[in-house]
Amino acid sequence: MLFILNALLADYSAHSVDGLVHEGLTSVLSMNAAISASVVLASRLNTDVDVFALILFAVQAFALFPMLRHRLQASSTLVQITLTSGLAMSALLLTAALSWMITCIFLATLFSITFLAPAFLVWAQKFKKQAISSLSDTIF
């Protein structure tokens, strides 16, 4: 239930106009719900090391990562493209160590999501505009 509350209240918006991050009540409640849910899950673990690892991961994922995401969104496009390309290349290199077939599937999926899907959406816009214009003629 607490993770659902986290998903509903999380701040998924881009950076603000003035470049400053203004934390709202919903984002603070979202983080508190996520950390509380992690503590509840950690109470079920057997060893102290497992509890520490889960709580450390929860703090990184729910408290520190949103701040990093806001800073990256406020940075220049060149930084974003460089970071995205670097992460994609490192993921490809790591999957190449597993299997050639998995690497090919991952590369095809990455290419499709990055280039083909947006191109298809741009191409499909002309049909949406035609459908809306013919629909507005019949309504009025």
mmCIF file of C-alpha atoms in Angstrom:
data_model
loop_
_atom_site.group_PDB
_atom_site.id
_atom_site.type_symbol
_atom_site.label_atom_id
_atom_site.label_comp_id
_atom_site.label_asym_id
_atom_site.label_seq_id
_atom_site.Cartn_x
_atom_site.Cartn_y
_atom_site.Cartn_z
ATOM 1 C CA MET A 1 0.000 0.000 0.000
ATOM 2 C CA LEU A 2 2.836 2.391 0.807
ATOM 3 C CA PHE A 3 4.537 1.728 -2.549
ATOM 4 C CA ILE A 4 1.258 2.487 -4.328
ATOM 5 C CA LEU A 5 1.074 5.756 -2.397
ATOM 6 C CA ASN A 6 4.661 6.467 -3.474
ATOM 7 C CA ALA A 7 3.789 5.859 -7.132
ATOM 8 C CA LEU A 8 0.707 8.080 -6.951
ATOM 9 C CA LEU A 9 2.370 11.011 -5.178
ATOM 10 C CA ALA A 10 5.787 10.983 -6.862
ATOM 11 C CA ASP A 11 6.937 14.108 -8.665
ATOM 12 C CA TYR A 12 7.341 13.061 -12.302
ATOM 13 C CA SER A 13 7.530 16.611 -13.651
ATOM 14 C CA ALA A 14 10.486 18.077 -15.458
ATOM 15 C CA HIS A 15 12.635 20.797 -13.933
ATOM 16 C CA SER A 16 10.968 24.072 -13.041
ATOM 17 C CA VAL A 17 11.132 27.203 -15.162
ATOM 18 C CA ASP A 18 13.543 29.071 -12.902
ATOM 19 C CA GLY A 19 15.848 26.044 -12.587
ATOM 20 C CA LEU A 20 15.282 25.664 -8.847
ATOM 21 C CA VAL A 21 13.740 22.557 -7.373
ATOM 22 C CA HIS A 22 10.711 23.372 -5.254
ATOM 23 C CA GLU A 23 9.753 20.351 -3.186
ATOM 24 C CA GLY A 24 6.040 20.097 -2.703
ATOM 25 C CA LEU A 25 4.100 18.269 -0.056
ATOM 26 C CA THR A 26 3.249 15.396 -2.402
ATOM 27 C CA SER A 27 6.878 14.653 -3.273
ATOM 28 C CA VAL A 28 7.849 14.652 0.410
ATOM 29 C CA LEU A 29 4.939 12.348 1.260
ATOM 30 C CA SER A 30 5.931 10.107 -1.637
ATOM 31 C CA MET A 31 9.497 9.781 -0.380
ATOM 32 C CA ASN A 32 8.322 9.128 3.188
ATOM 33 C CA ALA A 33 5.918 6.436 1.983
ATOM 34 C CA ALA A 34 8.664 4.715 -0.008
ATOM 35 C CA ILE A 35 11.174 4.776 2.836
ATOM 36 C CA SER A 36 8.506 3.563 5.280
ATOM 37 C CA ALA A 37 7.594 0.694 2.954
ATOM 38 C CA SER A 38 11.264 -0.223 2.690
ATOM 39 C CA VAL A 39 11.587 -0.247 6.480
ATOM 40 C CA VAL A 40 8.544 -2.526 6.714
ATOM 41 C CA LEU A 41 10.105 -4.865 4.155
ATOM 42 C CA ALA A 42 13.479 -4.706 5.901
ATOM 43 C CA SER A 43 11.904 -5.773 9.185
ATOM 44 C CA ARG A 44 11.186 -9.145 7.586
ATOM 45 C CA LEU A 45 14.837 -9.829 6.700
ATOM 46 C CA ASN A 46 17.039 -12.160 8.723
ATOM 47 C CA THR A 47 20.432 -10.485 9.002
ATOM 48 C CA ASP A 48 21.591 -6.969 9.762
ATOM 49 C CA VAL A 49 23.584 -6.849 6.532
ATOM 50 C CA ASP A 50 20.454 -7.577 4.481
ATOM 51 C CA VAL A 51 18.541 -4.848 6.324
ATOM 52 C CA PHE A 52 21.359 -2.357 5.795
ATOM 53 C CA ALA A 53 21.586 -3.177 2.080
ATOM 54 C CA LEU A 54 17.843 -2.763 1.541
ATOM 55 C CA ILE A 55 17.629 0.516 3.446
ATOM 56 C CA LEU A 56 20.716 1.855 1.654
ATOM 57 C CA PHE A 57 19.187 0.955 -1.718
ATOM 58 C CA ALA A 58 15.870 2.556 -0.708
ATOM 59 C CA VAL A 59 17.562 5.818 0.281
ATOM 60 C CA GLN A 60 19.471 5.880 -2.994
ATOM 61 C CA ALA A 61 16.427 5.040 -5.116
ATOM 62 C CA PHE A 62 13.790 7.180 -3.401
ATOM 63 C CA ALA A 63 15.705 10.106 -1.901
ATOM 64 C CA LEU A 64 18.924 10.661 -3.840
ATOM 65 C CA PHE A 65 17.937 9.592 -7.371
ATOM 66 C CA PRO A 66 15.108 12.177 -7.733
ATOM 67 C CA MET A 67 17.571 14.961 -6.866
ATOM 68 C CA LEU A 68 20.032 13.642 -9.461
ATOM 69 C CA ARG A 69 17.229 13.376 -12.025
ATOM 70 C CA HIS A 70 16.243 17.013 -11.486
ATOM 71 C CA ARG A 71 19.862 18.147 -11.872
ATOM 72 C CA LEU A 72 20.307 16.136 -15.052
ATOM 73 C CA GLN A 73 17.098 17.536 -16.537
ATOM 74 C CA ALA A 74 18.366 21.045 -15.838
ATOM 75 C CA SER A 75 21.705 20.361 -17.538
ATOM 76 C CA SER A 76 22.490 20.958 -21.206
ATOM 77 C CA THR A 77 21.345 18.695 -24.009
ATOM 78 C CA LEU A 78 24.934 17.697 -24.764
ATOM 79 C CA VAL A 79 25.368 16.346 -21.229
ATOM 80 C CA GLN A 80 22.113 14.397 -21.509
ATOM 81 C CA ILE A 81 23.045 12.897 -24.894
ATOM 82 C CA THR A 82 26.550 11.995 -23.690
ATOM 83 C CA LEU A 83 25.226 10.325 -20.552
ATOM 84 C CA THR A 84 22.533 8.424 -22.460
ATOM 85 C CA SER A 85 25.014 7.231 -25.099
ATOM 86 C CA GLY A 86 27.545 6.209 -22.475
ATOM 87 C CA LEU A 87 25.003 4.218 -20.492
ATOM 88 C CA ALA A 88 23.664 2.529 -23.633
ATOM 89 C CA MET A 89 27.184 1.563 -24.755
ATOM 90 C CA SER A 90 28.104 0.209 -21.326
ATOM 91 C CA ALA A 91 24.884 -1.828 -21.254
ATOM 92 C CA LEU A 92 25.706 -3.222 -24.706
ATOM 93 C CA LEU A 93 29.210 -4.156 -23.626
ATOM 94 C CA LEU A 94 27.936 -5.856 -20.482
ATOM 95 C CA THR A 95 25.342 -7.869 -22.409
ATOM 96 C CA ALA A 96 27.964 -8.833 -25.010
ATOM 97 C CA ALA A 97 29.753 -10.755 -22.263
ATOM 98 C CA LEU A 98 26.602 -12.822 -21.710
ATOM 99 C CA SER A 99 25.584 -13.841 -25.190
ATOM 100 C CA TRP A 100 25.745 -12.600 -28.767
ATOM 101 C CA MET A 101 22.033 -13.342 -29.274
ATOM 102 C CA ILE A 102 21.009 -11.362 -26.182
ATOM 103 C CA THR A 103 23.167 -8.459 -27.352
ATOM 104 C CA CYS A 104 21.494 -8.474 -30.795
ATOM 105 C CA ILE A 105 18.022 -8.563 -29.228
ATOM 106 C CA PHE A 106 18.952 -5.751 -26.834
ATOM 107 C CA LEU A 107 20.404 -3.643 -29.664
ATOM 108 C CA ALA A 108 17.306 -4.174 -31.827
ATOM 109 C CA THR A 109 15.042 -3.228 -28.914
ATOM 110 C CA LEU A 110 17.111 -0.160 -28.070
ATOM 111 C CA PHE A 111 17.109 0.986 -31.715
ATOM 112 C CA SER A 112 13.355 0.394 -32.055
ATOM 113 C CA ILE A 113 12.437 2.300 -28.918
ATOM 114 C CA THR A 114 14.862 5.155 -29.585
ATOM 115 C CA PHE A 115 14.325 5.717 -33.299
ATOM 116 C CA LEU A 116 11.540 3.647 -34.864
ATOM 117 C CA ALA A 117 8.778 4.248 -32.305
ATOM 118 C CA PRO A 118 9.125 8.073 -32.330
ATOM 119 C CA ALA A 119 9.318 8.043 -36.143
ATOM 120 C CA PHE A 120 6.129 5.973 -36.279
ATOM 121 C CA LEU A 121 4.353 8.390 -33.922
ATOM 122 C CA VAL A 122 5.378 11.374 -36.060
ATOM 123 C CA TRP A 123 4.201 9.540 -39.177
ATOM 124 C CA ALA A 124 0.855 8.648 -37.546
ATOM 125 C CA GLN A 125 0.124 12.284 -36.607
ATOM 126 C CA LYS A 126 -1.125 13.055 -40.111
ATOM 127 C CA PHE A 127 -3.870 10.443 -39.726
ATOM 128 C CA LYS A 128 -4.838 11.843 -36.333
ATOM 129 C CA LYS A 129 -5.147 15.345 -37.794
ATOM 130 C CA GLN A 130 -7.284 14.025 -40.657
ATOM 131 C CA ALA A 131 -9.553 12.090 -38.291
ATOM 132 C CA ILE A 132 -10.016 15.058 -35.959
ATOM 133 C CA SER A 133 -10.807 17.461 -38.804
ATOM 134 C CA SER A 134 -13.418 15.128 -40.324
ATOM 135 C CA LEU A 135 -14.900 14.463 -36.894
ATOM 136 C CA SER A 136 -15.203 18.181 -36.097
ATOM 137 C CA ASP A 137 -17.049 18.718 -39.397
ATOM 138 C CA THR A 138 -19.667 16.117 -38.488
ATOM 139 C CA ILE A 139 -20.174 17.425 -34.937
ATOM 140 C CA PHE A 140 -20.808 21.023 -35.913
#
